[in-house]
XYZ file of C-alpha atoms in Angstrom:
703
model
C -0.095 0.123 0.356
C 1.463 3.654 -1.167
C 1.125 6.634 0.794
C 0.317 10.440 0.215
C 1.615 12.486 3.119
C 0.258 16.031 2.681
C 1.580 18.703 5.717
C -0.855 21.621 6.454
C -0.017 22.372 10.229
C 2.208 21.786 12.726
C 1.993 19.574 15.695
C -1.109 18.021 14.642
C -1.722 14.247 13.965
C -1.634 13.433 10.419
C -4.979 12.465 8.890
C -5.232 9.808 6.482
C -7.191 9.818 3.129
C -7.570 7.368 0.769
C -7.490 7.479 -2.504
C -10.850 5.930 -4.169
C -8.827 5.453 -7.466
C -6.363 3.365 -5.712
C -7.437 0.831 -2.940
C -3.803 0.360 -2.118
C -2.931 4.191 -1.786
C -3.928 6.537 1.274
C -2.907 10.113 1.936
C -1.808 11.581 5.040
C -2.377 15.007 6.002
C -0.232 16.920 8.325
C -1.394 19.925 9.734
C 1.119 22.777 10.337
C 0.310 25.045 12.942
C -0.060 29.073 12.747
C 0.833 28.932 8.976
C 1.031 32.219 7.486
C -1.761 33.181 4.866
C -0.752 33.272 1.352
C -1.583 35.694 -1.264
C -3.791 33.909 -4.049
C -3.369 37.111 -6.409
C -0.454 36.890 -8.928
C 2.178 39.677 -7.891
C 2.214 42.538 -9.716
C 5.785 42.888 -12.097
C 6.123 46.656 -12.108
C 9.165 48.081 -13.317
C 11.363 49.985 -10.831
C 10.021 53.814 -10.784
C 12.835 56.149 -12.215
C 14.289 53.624 -14.701
C 14.042 54.374 -18.351
C 11.413 51.282 -18.605
C 9.141 52.830 -16.334
C 9.217 56.133 -18.068
C 8.452 54.627 -21.664
C 5.626 52.579 -20.031
C 4.067 55.543 -18.887
C 4.754 57.601 -22.267
C 2.944 54.733 -23.738
C 0.074 55.171 -22.043
C -1.109 58.247 -22.188
C 1.184 58.545 -26.056
C -1.108 60.139 -29.067
C -1.699 58.021 -31.686
C 0.743 57.624 -34.267
C -2.028 57.928 -37.169
C -4.709 61.032 -36.575
C -8.430 59.753 -35.991
C -9.018 61.632 -39.273
C -7.058 59.985 -41.435
C -7.577 56.302 -39.894
C -10.389 56.101 -41.943
C -11.515 57.201 -45.800
C -14.973 58.036 -44.481
C -13.669 60.208 -41.733
C -11.036 61.374 -43.861
C -13.867 62.301 -46.288
C -15.722 63.968 -43.641
C -13.219 66.085 -42.230
C -12.344 67.472 -45.514
C -15.739 68.631 -46.350
C -16.438 70.290 -43.186
C -12.956 71.763 -43.577
C -13.693 73.106 -46.678
C -17.395 74.579 -45.618
C -16.077 75.800 -43.028
C -13.722 78.070 -44.563
C -15.749 78.679 -47.323
C -18.524 80.009 -45.019
C -16.327 81.917 -43.298
C -14.863 83.415 -46.387
C -18.732 84.409 -47.644
C -19.580 85.570 -44.254
C -16.887 88.446 -44.239
C -16.958 88.991 -47.924
C -20.655 90.005 -47.853
C -19.623 92.356 -44.715
C -16.912 94.065 -46.564
C -18.907 97.282 -47.046
C -19.576 97.480 -43.278
C -15.928 96.899 -42.456
C -15.067 99.968 -44.961
C -16.976 101.915 -43.614
C -16.118 101.541 -40.063
C -12.223 102.146 -41.576
C -13.226 105.083 -43.254
C -14.809 106.925 -40.059
C -11.502 105.636 -38.240
C -9.485 107.491 -40.579
C -9.101 110.694 -39.120
C -8.238 109.154 -36.188
C -5.689 107.472 -37.833
C -4.701 110.108 -39.726
C -3.714 112.739 -36.835
C -1.748 109.411 -35.140
C 0.337 108.997 -37.890
C 0.988 112.749 -38.630
C 2.179 112.695 -34.707
C 4.316 109.496 -35.134
C 5.711 111.086 -38.308
C 6.441 114.810 -36.621
C 8.243 112.805 -33.591
C 10.502 110.995 -35.636
C 11.253 114.076 -38.125
C 12.394 115.658 -35.509
C 13.877 112.731 -33.364
C 12.285 113.797 -30.085
C 13.281 110.035 -29.008
C 16.989 112.254 -27.904
C 15.365 115.444 -26.340
C 15.387 113.527 -22.914
C 19.177 112.617 -22.979
C 20.209 116.126 -24.334
C 18.129 117.632 -21.498
C 20.151 115.663 -18.887
C 23.347 116.471 -20.887
C 22.240 119.903 -20.273
C 21.336 119.773 -16.666
C 24.567 118.280 -15.468
C 26.736 120.895 -17.356
C 28.215 118.112 -19.448
C 29.184 120.472 -22.712
C 31.329 117.769 -24.197
C 28.381 115.585 -23.822
C 25.856 117.723 -25.310
C 27.707 118.991 -27.853
C 28.332 115.596 -29.035
C 24.304 115.099 -28.745
C 23.485 118.064 -30.338
C 25.667 117.084 -33.430
C 24.235 113.746 -33.978
C 20.688 115.101 -33.421
C 21.654 117.610 -36.208
C 22.994 114.793 -38.517
C 20.020 112.593 -37.979
C 17.040 115.052 -38.136
C 18.483 116.951 -41.788
C 17.900 114.051 -43.785
C 14.431 113.110 -42.505
C 13.158 116.577 -43.272
C 14.696 116.045 -46.864
C 12.982 113.174 -47.340
C 9.848 114.496 -45.797
C 9.717 117.442 -47.663
C 10.554 115.401 -50.905
C 7.639 112.785 -50.327
C 5.055 115.440 -49.254
C 5.804 117.501 -52.548
C 6.061 114.202 -55.037
C 2.830 112.566 -53.585
C 1.156 116.287 -53.837
C 1.925 116.988 -57.199
C 1.310 112.928 -58.457
C -2.254 113.316 -56.643
C -2.849 116.344 -58.277
C -2.205 115.244 -61.682
C -4.066 111.928 -61.099
C -7.048 113.762 -59.805
C -7.176 115.376 -63.275
C -5.796 112.501 -65.556
C -7.522 109.426 -64.146
C -9.987 110.384 -61.315
C -11.252 107.219 -60.804
C -8.362 105.375 -60.128
C -7.335 108.461 -57.864
C -10.816 107.704 -55.405
C -10.167 104.403 -55.399
C -6.584 104.807 -54.135
C -7.358 107.880 -51.790
C -10.289 104.989 -50.432
C -7.548 102.604 -50.005
C -5.088 104.866 -48.599
C -8.257 106.109 -46.264
C -8.959 102.417 -45.321
C -5.408 101.751 -44.245
C -5.214 104.847 -42.487
C -7.932 104.014 -40.620
C -6.223 100.614 -39.169
C -4.188 103.377 -36.848
C -7.445 104.837 -35.718
C -8.739 101.798 -33.642
C -10.520 102.853 -30.312
C -9.070 102.303 -27.126
C -12.288 100.580 -25.960
C -11.028 97.272 -27.876
C -14.214 96.958 -30.120
C -13.057 94.373 -33.365
C -13.330 95.630 -36.374
C -14.020 92.189 -37.916
C -17.762 91.163 -37.145
C -17.596 87.912 -34.991
C -19.727 85.226 -35.238
C -20.848 83.818 -31.996
C -22.165 80.511 -32.262
C -25.073 79.904 -29.627
C -25.638 76.231 -30.153
C -21.650 75.161 -30.188
C -20.661 74.243 -26.706
C -17.770 74.236 -24.743
C -15.355 70.843 -24.424
C -16.166 68.354 -22.574
C -13.871 67.382 -19.928
C -13.593 64.834 -16.604
C -13.742 67.923 -14.237
C -17.510 68.650 -15.737
C -18.382 64.818 -15.798
C -17.131 64.359 -12.114
C -19.055 67.265 -10.808
C -22.093 67.018 -12.594
C -22.261 62.968 -11.363
C -22.091 64.683 -8.226
C -24.191 67.168 -8.398
C -27.027 64.288 -9.030
C -25.820 62.078 -6.216
C -23.680 59.870 -7.838
C -20.435 59.977 -5.833
C -18.599 57.365 -3.903
C -17.482 57.167 -0.151
C -14.194 58.573 -1.169
C -15.343 61.431 -3.099
C -14.077 61.376 -6.909
C -12.719 58.166 -6.409
C -15.568 56.397 -6.351
C -16.125 57.461 -10.277
C -13.202 55.841 -12.544
C -12.755 56.970 -16.010
C -12.299 53.538 -18.329
C -10.899 55.544 -20.981
C -9.734 59.162 -21.711
C -12.472 61.575 -23.043
C -12.094 61.512 -26.905
C -13.885 62.808 -30.155
C -16.732 60.851 -30.988
C -18.273 62.180 -34.167
C -19.730 65.741 -33.952
C -19.871 65.666 -29.687
C -17.499 63.738 -27.044
C -17.551 60.494 -25.228
C -17.008 59.679 -21.659
C -16.856 55.879 -20.451
C -17.401 56.125 -16.725
C -17.285 53.290 -13.805
C -19.744 54.259 -11.483
C -18.944 53.609 -7.976
C -19.221 50.017 -6.774
C -23.308 49.104 -6.506
C -24.067 52.005 -8.640
C -26.240 51.092 -11.847
C -25.978 52.793 -15.175
C -29.591 53.195 -14.903
C -29.185 55.832 -11.789
C -27.913 58.012 -14.215
C -30.591 57.551 -17.348
C -33.402 58.146 -14.961
C -31.572 61.703 -13.927
C -31.103 62.668 -17.331
C -32.333 65.791 -16.978
C -30.844 66.327 -13.531
C -27.601 65.702 -15.221
C -28.193 67.789 -18.277
C -28.910 70.823 -16.014
C -25.846 70.305 -13.737
C -23.870 70.256 -16.660
C -25.363 73.705 -18.015
C -26.045 72.365 -21.238
C -29.789 71.613 -23.673
C -30.879 68.171 -22.735
C -30.853 67.209 -26.303
C -26.978 67.489 -26.106
C -27.165 64.868 -23.004
C -27.186 61.339 -23.624
C -26.240 58.644 -21.412
C -26.522 55.163 -22.132
C -25.274 51.935 -20.423
C -22.954 49.496 -21.978
C -23.885 46.202 -20.479
C -21.470 44.757 -22.341
C -18.810 45.712 -20.270
C -20.834 45.777 -16.754
C -24.200 46.995 -15.676
C -22.225 50.144 -13.726
C -20.309 51.084 -17.399
C -21.846 54.814 -17.892
C -21.026 56.304 -21.554
C -22.085 59.414 -21.590
C -22.090 61.456 -24.912
C -22.390 65.114 -25.294
C -23.111 66.985 -28.754
C -20.722 69.993 -29.310
C -24.036 71.343 -31.512
C -27.398 71.402 -30.123
C -29.064 68.882 -32.770
C -31.949 71.035 -32.452
C -30.451 73.930 -33.540
C -28.444 72.025 -36.363
C -29.036 71.638 -40.004
C -31.396 69.030 -41.527
C -29.492 65.803 -42.603
C -30.841 64.535 -45.825
C -32.658 60.869 -45.943
C -30.176 58.683 -47.936
C -32.404 58.193 -50.520
C -33.991 61.490 -51.003
C -32.392 62.358 -54.300
C -32.056 58.903 -55.919
C -31.582 55.257 -55.449
C -33.508 52.364 -54.941
C -34.504 50.284 -51.873
C -34.693 46.395 -51.422
C -37.018 45.375 -48.266
C -34.805 42.430 -47.571
C -32.297 44.484 -46.578
C -32.631 47.391 -44.068
C -33.743 50.313 -45.149
C -32.670 53.851 -44.006
C -34.962 55.395 -41.513
C -33.042 58.450 -39.693
C -30.088 59.094 -37.307
C -29.054 59.097 -34.047
C -27.482 61.949 -31.685
C -24.199 61.297 -33.287
C -25.556 61.682 -36.670
C -24.512 58.278 -37.766
C -27.152 56.829 -40.193
C -30.105 54.237 -38.385
C -31.253 51.820 -40.499
C -34.572 49.890 -39.617
C -35.384 46.163 -40.394
C -38.989 45.296 -41.830
C -38.442 42.104 -43.364
C -39.432 38.959 -40.973
C -40.577 41.642 -38.427
C -43.448 43.935 -37.479
C -43.181 47.316 -36.598
C -45.594 49.064 -33.839
C -45.055 52.924 -33.557
C -46.460 55.057 -30.082
C -46.126 58.392 -28.769
C -48.154 61.495 -27.844
C -49.520 63.595 -30.510
C -47.035 65.821 -31.691
C -44.313 63.611 -31.127
C -43.346 63.329 -34.994
C -45.298 60.454 -35.659
C -45.784 61.155 -39.169
C -42.198 62.010 -40.155
C -41.568 58.156 -38.998
C -44.443 57.143 -41.054
C -43.122 58.995 -43.983
C -39.807 57.695 -43.702
C -41.004 54.088 -43.866
C -43.731 54.353 -46.562
C -41.527 56.133 -48.844
C -38.740 53.508 -48.256
C -40.928 50.589 -49.153
C -42.382 52.504 -52.172
C -38.849 52.346 -53.391
C -38.762 48.917 -53.531
C -40.391 47.748 -56.862
C -41.358 44.565 -55.358
C -43.239 45.479 -52.394
C -47.430 45.703 -52.702
C -48.106 48.598 -50.183
C -51.581 48.819 -48.328
C -52.207 51.992 -46.212
C -54.963 52.271 -44.161
C -54.736 56.274 -42.511
C -57.488 56.185 -40.222
C -56.855 59.840 -39.213
C -58.166 61.469 -42.509
C -55.757 64.149 -42.519
C -54.359 62.907 -45.622
C -50.183 62.887 -44.541
C -49.658 59.774 -46.302
C -51.437 61.130 -49.696
C -48.156 61.476 -51.083
C -47.652 57.576 -51.283
C -51.201 56.892 -52.795
C -50.308 56.734 -56.565
C -48.220 53.563 -56.083
C -50.753 52.054 -53.041
C -52.168 48.639 -54.145
C -54.463 49.925 -51.712
C -54.958 53.054 -50.009
C -57.755 54.020 -47.659
C -57.903 57.555 -45.430
C -60.778 58.295 -43.399
C -62.096 57.821 -39.537
C -65.601 56.543 -40.799
C -66.901 53.182 -40.130
C -66.473 52.217 -43.446
C -62.762 52.975 -43.042
C -62.374 50.908 -40.073
C -64.056 48.170 -41.691
C -61.678 48.436 -44.737
C -58.979 48.321 -42.383
C -59.885 45.020 -40.927
C -60.814 43.788 -44.104
C -57.268 44.513 -45.673
C -56.032 42.761 -42.581
C -58.027 39.444 -43.481
C -56.806 39.544 -46.367
C -53.552 39.523 -45.049
C -53.933 36.298 -43.418
C -55.425 34.871 -46.882
C -52.354 35.710 -48.209
C -50.067 33.917 -46.001
C -52.142 30.909 -46.226
C -51.792 30.490 -49.722
C -47.792 31.420 -49.722
C -47.720 28.978 -46.641
C -49.539 26.241 -48.466
C -46.855 27.051 -51.666
C -43.836 26.929 -49.218
C -44.993 23.831 -47.714
C -45.182 22.182 -51.102
C -41.472 22.970 -51.756
C -38.421 20.412 -51.602
C -35.847 21.559 -48.699
C -33.545 21.886 -50.988
C -35.103 25.205 -52.358
C -35.729 26.374 -48.821
C -32.401 25.718 -47.166
C -32.995 29.228 -45.113
C -36.064 27.926 -43.542
C -39.663 27.937 -44.779
C -39.861 31.402 -45.681
C -40.277 33.743 -48.180
C -36.978 35.194 -49.777
C -35.701 36.901 -52.566
C -34.896 34.186 -54.773
C -37.955 32.441 -54.039
C -39.738 35.435 -55.374
C -37.943 36.166 -58.541
C -37.810 32.087 -59.385
C -41.760 31.686 -59.153
C -42.909 35.451 -60.383
C -46.531 33.717 -61.099
C -46.862 32.791 -57.524
C -46.318 36.873 -56.534
C -44.212 36.290 -52.962
C -43.373 39.919 -52.972
C -43.225 41.875 -49.943
C -46.864 42.801 -48.811
C -46.808 45.738 -46.534
C -50.277 46.395 -44.295
C -49.686 50.073 -42.511
C -52.592 51.053 -40.156
C -51.954 54.587 -38.790
C -54.129 55.815 -35.781
C -54.607 51.939 -35.330
C -56.319 52.796 -31.746
C -59.430 53.668 -33.531
C -59.462 50.056 -34.458
C -58.418 48.844 -31.200
C -60.920 50.932 -29.265
C -64.475 50.616 -31.318
C -66.747 48.955 -29.470
C -67.925 46.784 -32.471
C -64.151 46.004 -34.277
C -61.936 45.941 -31.346
C -62.384 42.055 -30.678
C -61.371 41.068 -34.349
C -58.970 43.914 -34.669
C -56.940 42.630 -32.050
C -56.880 38.564 -32.967
C -56.266 39.938 -36.742
C -53.680 41.875 -35.846
C -51.799 39.153 -33.421
C -52.489 36.899 -35.712
C -50.769 38.482 -38.783
C -47.758 39.516 -36.372
C -47.101 35.993 -34.948
C -47.675 34.500 -38.064
C -47.254 36.074 -41.254
C -44.067 37.427 -41.290
C -42.471 34.348 -42.014
C -44.109 34.831 -45.802
C -44.288 38.654 -46.446
C -46.191 39.888 -44.644
C -45.445 42.616 -42.771
C -47.623 44.574 -40.562
C -47.021 48.315 -39.464
C -48.878 49.654 -36.683
C -49.022 53.507 -35.638
C -50.653 55.173 -32.643
C -50.691 58.105 -30.791
C -52.609 56.627 -27.590
C -50.141 53.940 -26.402
C -52.184 53.005 -23.339
C -53.151 49.858 -22.384
C -57.026 49.945 -23.699
C -55.612 51.298 -26.938
C -53.159 48.851 -27.318
C -54.149 45.090 -26.477
C -51.136 43.293 -24.801
C -51.622 40.517 -27.315
C -50.360 42.904 -29.895
C -47.993 45.181 -28.250
C -46.177 41.864 -26.823
C -45.529 40.256 -30.057
C -44.290 42.969 -32.192
C -40.605 42.498 -32.981
C -39.447 45.387 -33.514
C -40.597 49.108 -31.440
C -40.215 52.579 -31.812
C -41.299 54.615 -28.848
C -41.693 58.284 -29.319
C -42.441 61.125 -26.705
C -44.749 59.594 -24.049
C -45.666 60.623 -20.953
C -45.376 58.029 -18.172
C -43.373 54.854 -17.620
C -46.975 52.279 -18.474
C -47.000 54.157 -21.864
C -43.026 53.484 -22.376
C -43.548 49.937 -21.770
C -46.569 49.494 -23.730
C -44.799 50.073 -26.378
C -41.229 48.972 -25.899
C -41.684 46.355 -23.894
C -42.359 45.077 -20.126
C -39.459 46.084 -18.065
C -37.798 48.680 -20.665
C -38.234 51.596 -18.448
C -36.177 49.613 -15.567
C -33.752 49.150 -18.183
C -32.888 52.236 -19.251
C -34.992 52.833 -22.507
C -37.187 55.851 -21.345
C -38.963 58.048 -23.773
C -40.475 59.876 -21.122
C -37.378 61.814 -21.175
C -37.278 62.987 -24.505
C -39.394 66.284 -25.423
C -42.270 66.760 -27.578
C -40.168 69.364 -29.169
C -38.043 66.832 -30.358
C -40.631 65.483 -32.792
C -39.757 62.412 -34.611
C -37.176 61.322 -31.806
C -37.780 58.518 -30.186
C -36.231 54.988 -29.216
C -35.761 52.267 -31.407
C -35.573 49.072 -30.077
C -35.293 45.241 -31.609
C -35.647 43.058 -28.732
C -34.266 43.553 -25.244
C -31.804 46.810 -26.216
C -32.360 49.831 -27.844
C -30.981 53.334 -29.592
C -32.132 56.555 -29.616
C -32.949 57.803 -33.119
C -34.456 60.733 -34.835
C -36.192 60.257 -37.647
C -35.024 61.768 -41.335
C -37.520 64.705 -41.799
C -39.122 64.757 -45.231
C -41.117 67.514 -45.935
C -44.571 67.190 -48.086
C -43.495 68.498 -51.245
C -40.231 66.444 -51.020
C -42.154 63.315 -50.055
C -44.328 63.635 -53.714
C -41.080 63.653 -55.450
C -39.767 60.800 -54.208
C -43.095 58.864 -54.770
C -43.004 59.879 -58.219
C -39.505 58.692 -58.748
C -41.273 55.356 -57.053
C -43.780 55.408 -59.572
C -41.593 55.634 -62.490
C -39.098 52.503 -60.703
C -42.905 50.253 -60.685
C -43.868 51.457 -63.934
C -40.549 50.311 -65.587
C -40.608 46.903 -63.537
C -44.412 46.354 -64.465
C -45.359 45.450 -60.838
C -48.003 48.684 -60.119
C -51.032 47.044 -59.286
C -54.829 47.765 -57.518
C -55.936 50.911 -57.296
C -52.753 52.168 -58.388
C -54.041 51.216 -61.959
C -57.470 51.672 -61.434
C -58.427 48.476 -60.324
C -60.802 47.291 -57.685
C -59.218 45.643 -54.845
C -60.806 42.099 -53.993
C -60.233 41.853 -50.064
C -60.199 37.832 -49.552
C -61.535 36.336 -46.443
C -60.485 32.566 -46.356
C -61.486 32.642 -42.212
C -64.378 30.481 -41.517
C -66.484 30.245 -38.399
C -63.798 27.928 -36.906
C -60.958 30.497 -37.009
C -63.558 32.924 -35.348
C -64.427 30.427 -32.813
C -60.723 30.033 -32.176
C -60.203 33.661 -32.048
C -63.177 34.404 -29.295
C -62.674 31.361 -27.697
C -61.865 31.716 -23.575
C -58.817 30.545 -22.622
C -58.418 27.363 -20.375
C -62.674 26.661 -21.177
C -63.501 23.340 -21.868
C -67.075 23.877 -23.042
C -69.581 26.865 -23.813
C -72.817 27.286 -24.557
C -73.956 27.876 -28.095
C -76.033 31.218 -27.074
C -72.772 32.261 -25.616
C -70.743 31.691 -28.560
C -72.985 33.553 -31.045
C -73.210 36.526 -28.694
C -69.211 36.684 -28.829
C -69.104 35.893 -32.726
C -71.261 39.168 -33.300
C -69.096 41.044 -31.186
C -66.487 40.181 -33.071
C -67.465 39.890 -36.676
C -70.904 41.901 -36.646
C -71.270 42.037 -40.296
C -71.322 38.056 -40.143
C -73.065 37.033 -37.006
C -74.685 39.987 -36.052
C -78.232 38.717 -37.283
C -78.147 35.540 -35.588
C -78.516 37.588 -32.254
C -81.925 39.039 -33.342
C -83.073 35.230 -32.996
C -84.142 33.652 -29.632
C -81.654 31.406 -27.680
C -83.142 28.329 -29.546
C -82.654 29.724 -33.133
C -78.972 31.454 -32.741
C -78.099 27.644 -31.240
C -79.628 26.063 -34.590
C -77.640 28.626 -36.832
C -74.451 27.929 -35.107
C -75.024 24.042 -35.698
C -75.575 24.482 -39.036
C -72.756 26.706 -39.967
C -70.330 24.024 -38.281
C -72.033 20.783 -39.836
C -69.973 21.605 -43.080
C -66.667 20.927 -40.512
C -68.108 17.809 -39.416
C -68.466 19.785 -35.737
C -71.627 18.838 -33.612
C -73.393 20.819 -31.091
C -74.495 18.953 -27.915
C -76.235 19.089 -24.683
C -73.819 20.607 -22.182
C -74.382 20.747 -18.379
C -71.850 23.874 -17.481
C -72.330 24.731 -13.863
C -70.495 27.830 -13.734
C -72.724 29.170 -16.281
C -76.454 28.754 -16.616
C -76.899 25.230 -16.271
C -77.921 22.847 -19.629
C -78.339 24.055 -22.890
C -76.703 23.348 -26.481
C -73.369 23.979 -26.703
C -69.386 23.405 -28.281
C -66.628 21.330 -26.858
C -63.210 22.358 -27.403
C -61.839 19.129 -28.183
C -64.403 18.550 -31.099
C -63.065 21.781 -32.986
C -60.297 20.536 -35.517
C -56.654 21.698 -35.151
C -56.106 24.573 -37.129
C -53.824 24.107 -40.277
C -52.256 27.195 -41.459
C -48.831 26.498 -42.497
C -47.050 28.257 -39.528
């Protein structure tokens, strides 16, 4: 038998530990008393202070980059060059336009400048600088020194007088002759000379001759002291004062502003700063639209990234939408939408997703809608269905390219929107059946519509269909349509996206009644504009978004088109590209030309009547209104629910008595081999005809 001896403490009997892998081996543990603790962290191998290596390390730690940031990337170099040229061009034009003002100021100063120059000339000719020295020699009765100074004075003054007299005579004669021979040039020369003389006539108050442009929207440079003080002002400070806040990197230039990465004191999350954005901006004495804190969760929850704009975005010039003048969109790729606070382009992905846009009135929902629908319009293969339920005509610019366009807030307009969603469900079911029939080799990315499939089978018309419903709260709050609208929207959102059916919902009332949970919880892409409270914020961005720092409540209603764009749990701040109505009409005209050339105009755009197919059956309607967790329901209760869900179909049944309504339902279910039976439900109303959930056949919609 072998033994393994391990000594741990002194003067303690050894312990025997058996090794299970070797029945003949045991380990003897010998304990050492009063053993000194040993460090577990590896020692820091730092060079000795004062050595050349230590100085070199210190230099490299703070050394500037070898290649300036503006020269590292071609796009950054082009941007820097463009702005440099623009700056000096604007500066030159600014002062060139004000040249007459500068000239007038110089001419007004000319008399004072003339007097000063004459005085200086007289002092030079008379050599007044030597007078104090001569007076001192005379006062001290130093005759030899006085005579020497007097001779030197005469030697210096005589040629100055002769030169002055000659220059004055020549100038006078030349001016007199030129005034008769070339009066225009003489006048110009005189004005130029007066202007030059005016340079010497500057007042002692220091008022500049050149007008300076004071940019009130250009802010001071961000530094660490300002960040320290601002965080301390809002209560983000460690126990050791400034030592509780540390910079993860130096404050650096980041686009049109500055970026500071800060590690907050231990135990403080970055969300504590996000919820105090307004207070932070006040502490920094900067406009709130220039201060953008965000959490860097890739590092740790306490890492704060603070970006501060150099120029107030609210006063900065408008950045043009990339497709404003030319270009074509591809809905299978991200579409240009807007810009983040740094001025970087933000794209939005619609394919295989859906979009929900919410914000209070006046928050810029129309700007967002235009940027989205115009991008869709510029894809000739996309079919655009728009239901603008406000009736304001904000989206009329794209009407010529729409397959279906409805604008109004009457019941017939709401019914048209419902019919459009029903038609969308019928279309995705048709596409699902076709995709399901294809071999796996043709759908390697999964059973969904792709650009390759749409081009390979043009007869199937698999191009994207985008259904836009503006002011969708009109549907979700309507007494007769709300149940069906919620069910249809939920079904489209959950099942139709894989088949190229995209639903875009916009609302200016994102509260719970106006935005059903089944809809808001299923949308993949969300954009929340300015809202009033955290409930509306979470209704649009998802549960817990407010606590994760995505807070559209901090966005002012004056920042129109600005919101938080989220896909999943993370979001970014974005401002939709502002497109004027006249510009939207020009873009739509270009989209019409693209579609005409591609031969993809359809529906109302070619004057045809749109047939909104509805392939839903009474079984689909029963599944939509069936109470969750209920095994059986009486027929008369089902008829009442169906009448609220689809009054256009089932409302006449409610005018019958209970027996007649039950018979009507039984007759409607008979073709599907679903029979009603006598059911006793104690929780309801005893025994009556009804339907069991288990008797309904499973849905087969090709999901």
